[in-house]
mmCIF file of C-alpha atoms and ligand atoms in Angstrom:
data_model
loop_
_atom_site.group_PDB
_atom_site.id
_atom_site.type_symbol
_atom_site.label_atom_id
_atom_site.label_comp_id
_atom_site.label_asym_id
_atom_site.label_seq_id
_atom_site.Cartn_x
_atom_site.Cartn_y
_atom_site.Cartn_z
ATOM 1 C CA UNK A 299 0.000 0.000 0.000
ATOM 2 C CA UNK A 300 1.260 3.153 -0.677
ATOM 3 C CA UNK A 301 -0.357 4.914 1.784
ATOM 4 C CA UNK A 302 1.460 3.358 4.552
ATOM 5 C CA UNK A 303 4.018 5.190 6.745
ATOM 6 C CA UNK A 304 7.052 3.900 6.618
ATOM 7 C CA UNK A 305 9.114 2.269 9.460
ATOM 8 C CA UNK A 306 12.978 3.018 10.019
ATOM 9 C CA UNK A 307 14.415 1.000 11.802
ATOM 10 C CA UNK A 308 17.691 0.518 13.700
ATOM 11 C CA UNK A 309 19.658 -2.550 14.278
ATOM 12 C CA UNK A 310 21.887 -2.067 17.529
ATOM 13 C CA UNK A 311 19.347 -1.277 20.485
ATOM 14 C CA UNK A 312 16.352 -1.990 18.902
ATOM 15 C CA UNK A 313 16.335 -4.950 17.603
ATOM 16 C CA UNK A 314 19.900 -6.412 18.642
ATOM 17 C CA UNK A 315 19.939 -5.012 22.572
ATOM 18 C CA UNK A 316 23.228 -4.129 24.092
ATOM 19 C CA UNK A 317 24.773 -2.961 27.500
ATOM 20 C CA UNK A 318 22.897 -4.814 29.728
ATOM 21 C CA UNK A 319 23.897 -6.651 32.471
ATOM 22 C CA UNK A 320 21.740 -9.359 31.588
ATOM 23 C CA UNK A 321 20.083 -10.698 28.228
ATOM 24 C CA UNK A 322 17.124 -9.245 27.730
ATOM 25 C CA UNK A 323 14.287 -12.122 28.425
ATOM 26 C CA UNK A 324 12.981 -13.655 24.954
ATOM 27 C CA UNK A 325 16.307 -12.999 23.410
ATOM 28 C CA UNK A 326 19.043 -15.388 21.781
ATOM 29 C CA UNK A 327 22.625 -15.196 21.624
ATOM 30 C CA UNK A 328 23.831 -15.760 17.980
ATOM 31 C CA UNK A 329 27.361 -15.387 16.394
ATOM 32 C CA UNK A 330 27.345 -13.487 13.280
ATOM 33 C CA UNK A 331 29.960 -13.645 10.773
ATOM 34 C CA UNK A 332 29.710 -9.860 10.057
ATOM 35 C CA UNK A 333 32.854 -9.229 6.907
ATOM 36 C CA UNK A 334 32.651 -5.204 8.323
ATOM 37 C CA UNK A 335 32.682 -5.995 12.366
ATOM 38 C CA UNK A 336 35.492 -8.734 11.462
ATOM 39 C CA UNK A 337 37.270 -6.196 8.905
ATOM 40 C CA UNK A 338 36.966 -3.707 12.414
ATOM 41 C CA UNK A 339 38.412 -6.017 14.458
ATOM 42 C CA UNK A 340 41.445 -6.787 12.456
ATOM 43 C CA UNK A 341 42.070 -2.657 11.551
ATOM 44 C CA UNK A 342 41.535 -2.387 15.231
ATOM 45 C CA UNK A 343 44.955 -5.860 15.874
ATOM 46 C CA UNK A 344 42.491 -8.041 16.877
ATOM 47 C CA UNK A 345 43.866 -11.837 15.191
ATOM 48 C CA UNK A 346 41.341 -13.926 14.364
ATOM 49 C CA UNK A 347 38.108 -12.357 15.863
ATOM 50 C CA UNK A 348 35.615 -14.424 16.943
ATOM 51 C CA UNK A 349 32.550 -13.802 15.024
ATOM 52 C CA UNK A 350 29.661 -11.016 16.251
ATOM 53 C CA UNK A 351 27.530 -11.813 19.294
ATOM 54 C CA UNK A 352 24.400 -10.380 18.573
ATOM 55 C CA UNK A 353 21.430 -10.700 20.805
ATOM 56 C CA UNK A 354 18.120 -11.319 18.888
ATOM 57 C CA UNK A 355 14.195 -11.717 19.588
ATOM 58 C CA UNK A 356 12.257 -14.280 17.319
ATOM 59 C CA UNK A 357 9.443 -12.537 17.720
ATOM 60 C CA UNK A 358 10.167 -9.690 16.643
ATOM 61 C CA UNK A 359 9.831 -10.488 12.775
ATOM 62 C CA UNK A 360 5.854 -11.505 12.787
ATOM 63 C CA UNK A 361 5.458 -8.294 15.105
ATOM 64 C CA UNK A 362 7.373 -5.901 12.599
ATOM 65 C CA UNK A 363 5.772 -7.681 9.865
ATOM 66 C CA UNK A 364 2.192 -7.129 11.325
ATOM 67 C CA UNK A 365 2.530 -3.671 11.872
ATOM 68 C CA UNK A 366 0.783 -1.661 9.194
ATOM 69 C CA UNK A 367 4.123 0.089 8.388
ATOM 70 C CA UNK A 368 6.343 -0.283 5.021
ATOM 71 C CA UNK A 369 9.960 -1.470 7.031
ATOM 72 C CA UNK A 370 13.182 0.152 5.969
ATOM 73 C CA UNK A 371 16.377 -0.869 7.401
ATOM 74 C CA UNK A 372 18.052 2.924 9.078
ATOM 75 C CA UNK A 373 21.223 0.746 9.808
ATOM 76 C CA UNK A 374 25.066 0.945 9.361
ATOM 77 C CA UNK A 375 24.662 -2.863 8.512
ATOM 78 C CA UNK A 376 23.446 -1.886 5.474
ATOM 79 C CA UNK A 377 23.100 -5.035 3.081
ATOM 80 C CA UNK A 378 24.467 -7.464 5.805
ATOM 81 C CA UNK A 379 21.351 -6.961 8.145
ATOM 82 C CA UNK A 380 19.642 -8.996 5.384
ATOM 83 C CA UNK A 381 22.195 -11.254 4.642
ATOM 84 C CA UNK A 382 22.418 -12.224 8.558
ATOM 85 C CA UNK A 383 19.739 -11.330 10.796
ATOM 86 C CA UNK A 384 16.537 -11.248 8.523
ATOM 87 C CA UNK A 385 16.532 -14.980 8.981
ATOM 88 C CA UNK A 386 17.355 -15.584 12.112
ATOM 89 C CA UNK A 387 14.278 -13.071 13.006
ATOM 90 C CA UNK A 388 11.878 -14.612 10.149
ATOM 91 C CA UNK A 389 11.759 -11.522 8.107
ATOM 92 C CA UNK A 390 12.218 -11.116 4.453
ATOM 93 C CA UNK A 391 14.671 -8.844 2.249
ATOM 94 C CA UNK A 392 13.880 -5.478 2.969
ATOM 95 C CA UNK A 393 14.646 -2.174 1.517
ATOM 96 C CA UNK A 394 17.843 -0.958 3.582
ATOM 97 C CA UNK A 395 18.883 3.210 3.638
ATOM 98 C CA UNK A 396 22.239 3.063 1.703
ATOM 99 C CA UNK A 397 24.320 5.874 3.560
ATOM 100 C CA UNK A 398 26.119 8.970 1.317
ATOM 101 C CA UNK A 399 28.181 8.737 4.977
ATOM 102 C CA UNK A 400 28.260 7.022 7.982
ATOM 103 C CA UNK A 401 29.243 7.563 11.975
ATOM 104 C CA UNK A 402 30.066 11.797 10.447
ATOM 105 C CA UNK A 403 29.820 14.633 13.042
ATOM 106 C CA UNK A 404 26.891 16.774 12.193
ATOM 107 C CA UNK A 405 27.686 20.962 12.519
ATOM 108 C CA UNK A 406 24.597 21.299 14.336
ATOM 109 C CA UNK A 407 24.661 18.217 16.518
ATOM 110 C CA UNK A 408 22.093 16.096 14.993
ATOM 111 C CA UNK A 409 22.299 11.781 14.252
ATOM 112 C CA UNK A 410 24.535 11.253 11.524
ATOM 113 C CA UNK A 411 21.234 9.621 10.381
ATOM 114 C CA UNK A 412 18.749 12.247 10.617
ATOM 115 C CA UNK A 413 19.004 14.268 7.614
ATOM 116 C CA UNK A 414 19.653 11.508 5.083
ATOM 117 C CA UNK A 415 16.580 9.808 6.774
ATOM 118 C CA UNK A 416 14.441 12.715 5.903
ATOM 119 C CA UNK A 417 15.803 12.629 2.532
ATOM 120 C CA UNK A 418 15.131 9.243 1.946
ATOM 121 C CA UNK A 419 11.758 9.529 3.225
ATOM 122 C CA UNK A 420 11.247 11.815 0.708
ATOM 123 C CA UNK A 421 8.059 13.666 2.353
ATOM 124 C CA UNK A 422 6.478 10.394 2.807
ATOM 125 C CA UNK A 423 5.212 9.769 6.324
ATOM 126 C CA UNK A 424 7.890 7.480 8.432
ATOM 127 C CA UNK A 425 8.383 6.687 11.935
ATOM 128 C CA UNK A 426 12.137 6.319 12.953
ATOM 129 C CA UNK A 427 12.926 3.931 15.884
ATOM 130 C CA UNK A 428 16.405 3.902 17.186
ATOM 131 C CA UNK A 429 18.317 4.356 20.561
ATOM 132 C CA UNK A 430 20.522 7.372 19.698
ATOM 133 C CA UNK A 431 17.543 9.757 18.607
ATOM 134 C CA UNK A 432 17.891 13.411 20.238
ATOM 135 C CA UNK A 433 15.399 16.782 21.412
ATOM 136 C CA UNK A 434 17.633 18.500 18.623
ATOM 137 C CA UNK A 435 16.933 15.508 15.947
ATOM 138 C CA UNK A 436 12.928 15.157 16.561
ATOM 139 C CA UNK A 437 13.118 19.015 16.033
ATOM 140 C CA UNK A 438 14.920 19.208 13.245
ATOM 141 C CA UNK A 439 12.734 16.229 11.508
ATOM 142 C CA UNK A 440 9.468 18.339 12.538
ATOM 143 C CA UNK A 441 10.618 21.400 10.989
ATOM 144 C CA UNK A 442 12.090 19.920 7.682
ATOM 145 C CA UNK A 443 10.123 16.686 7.098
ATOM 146 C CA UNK A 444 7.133 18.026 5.433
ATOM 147 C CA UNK A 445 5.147 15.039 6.183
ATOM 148 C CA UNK A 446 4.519 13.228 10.032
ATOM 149 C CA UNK A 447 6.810 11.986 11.802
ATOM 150 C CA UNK A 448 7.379 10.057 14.765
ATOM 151 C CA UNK A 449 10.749 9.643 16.399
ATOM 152 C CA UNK A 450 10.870 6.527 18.834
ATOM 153 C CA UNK A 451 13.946 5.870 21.540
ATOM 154 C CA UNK A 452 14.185 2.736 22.233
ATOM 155 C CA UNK A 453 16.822 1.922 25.924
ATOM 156 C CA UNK A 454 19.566 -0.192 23.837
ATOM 157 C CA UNK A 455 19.156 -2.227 27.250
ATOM 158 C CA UNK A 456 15.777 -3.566 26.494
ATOM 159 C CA UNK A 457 15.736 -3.209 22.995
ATOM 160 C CA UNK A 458 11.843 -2.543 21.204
ATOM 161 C CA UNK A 459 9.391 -4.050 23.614
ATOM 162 C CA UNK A 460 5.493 -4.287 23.588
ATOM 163 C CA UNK A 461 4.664 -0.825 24.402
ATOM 164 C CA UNK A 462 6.853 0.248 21.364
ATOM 165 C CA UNK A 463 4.876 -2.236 18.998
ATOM 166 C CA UNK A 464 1.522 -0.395 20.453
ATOM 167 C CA UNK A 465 2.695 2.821 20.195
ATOM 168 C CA UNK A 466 3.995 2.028 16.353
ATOM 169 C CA UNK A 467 0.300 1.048 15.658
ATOM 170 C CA UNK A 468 -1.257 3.526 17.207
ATOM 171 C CA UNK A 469 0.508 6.659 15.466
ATOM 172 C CA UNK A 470 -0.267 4.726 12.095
ATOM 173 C CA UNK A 471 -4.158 4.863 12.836
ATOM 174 C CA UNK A 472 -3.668 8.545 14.230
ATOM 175 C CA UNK A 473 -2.071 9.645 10.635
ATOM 176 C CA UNK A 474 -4.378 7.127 8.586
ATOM 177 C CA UNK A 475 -7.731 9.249 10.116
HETATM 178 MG MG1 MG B 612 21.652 1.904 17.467
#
């Protein structure tokens, strides 16, 4: 549908929690044999890294899939997020943002995502869901993205729980009236 909103979606935090003491419950440890994070680890001297532990909910695919949202991946996974954690969360090849730059310092002190994400929306409704969003970047969006937008932070602790799912759906209906 073209009408739908669409969803942006981080990778670290949301969906792959980090920095907890413990593991998030519903969560799975995989390893992921990530080229980048291994081509990280050896710029950084690490021999022979181990491949990535990332944390993962199964759920999470049939909940992202059932929201009435069109999903973009807002990632600096890029095409690997497909290639390695689609499957293990039951979700098809999606549309992924493909960066003019990554992990830059912004002169007014917004995301490094934020203004290519309001490019790529391309005035098109979208909700962005990540655990690095700022005041200064759900200001910015508001007074540049011509369309609505919803910015979600999401405690890279926890990662996206129930009450972000609801909250997803809800703003949908809100726009769709
Ligand atoms: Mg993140």
């Amino acid at each position: 549908m073209a009408d739908r909103p669409l969803l942006m979606l981080d990778v670290d935090g949301p969906i792959a929690p980090y920095g907890g003491f413990f593991r998030p419950r519903g969560y799975r440890t995989h390893r992921v044999p990530s080229q980048t994070w291994r081509q990280r680890q050896l710029d950084k001297g690490v021999t022979d890294p181990k491949p990535l532990r990332v944390r993962l909910n199964r759920t999470h695919g049939p909940s992202l899939l059932a929201l009435p949202y069109d999903l973009v991946w807002a990632t600096a996974w890029c095409a690997e997020v497909d290639e390695h954690l689609a499957p293990l969360l039951g979700l098809p090849r999606l549309p992924y943002v493909n960066w003019e730059s990554m992990f830059h310092k912004d002169p007014d002190g917004l995301h490094w995502k934020t203004r290519q994400l309001v490019c790529w929306a391309d005035q098109q409704p979208f909700a962005w869901v990540d655990d690095e969003i700022g005041p200064q970047d759900t200001e910015w969006i508001a007074a540049h993205h011509p369309g609505p937008a919803l910015t979600l932070k999401v405690d890279p602790r926890y990662g996206l729980r129930p009450a972000h799912f609801a909250q997803l759906a809800d703003w949908a209906q809100e726009i769709a009236r």
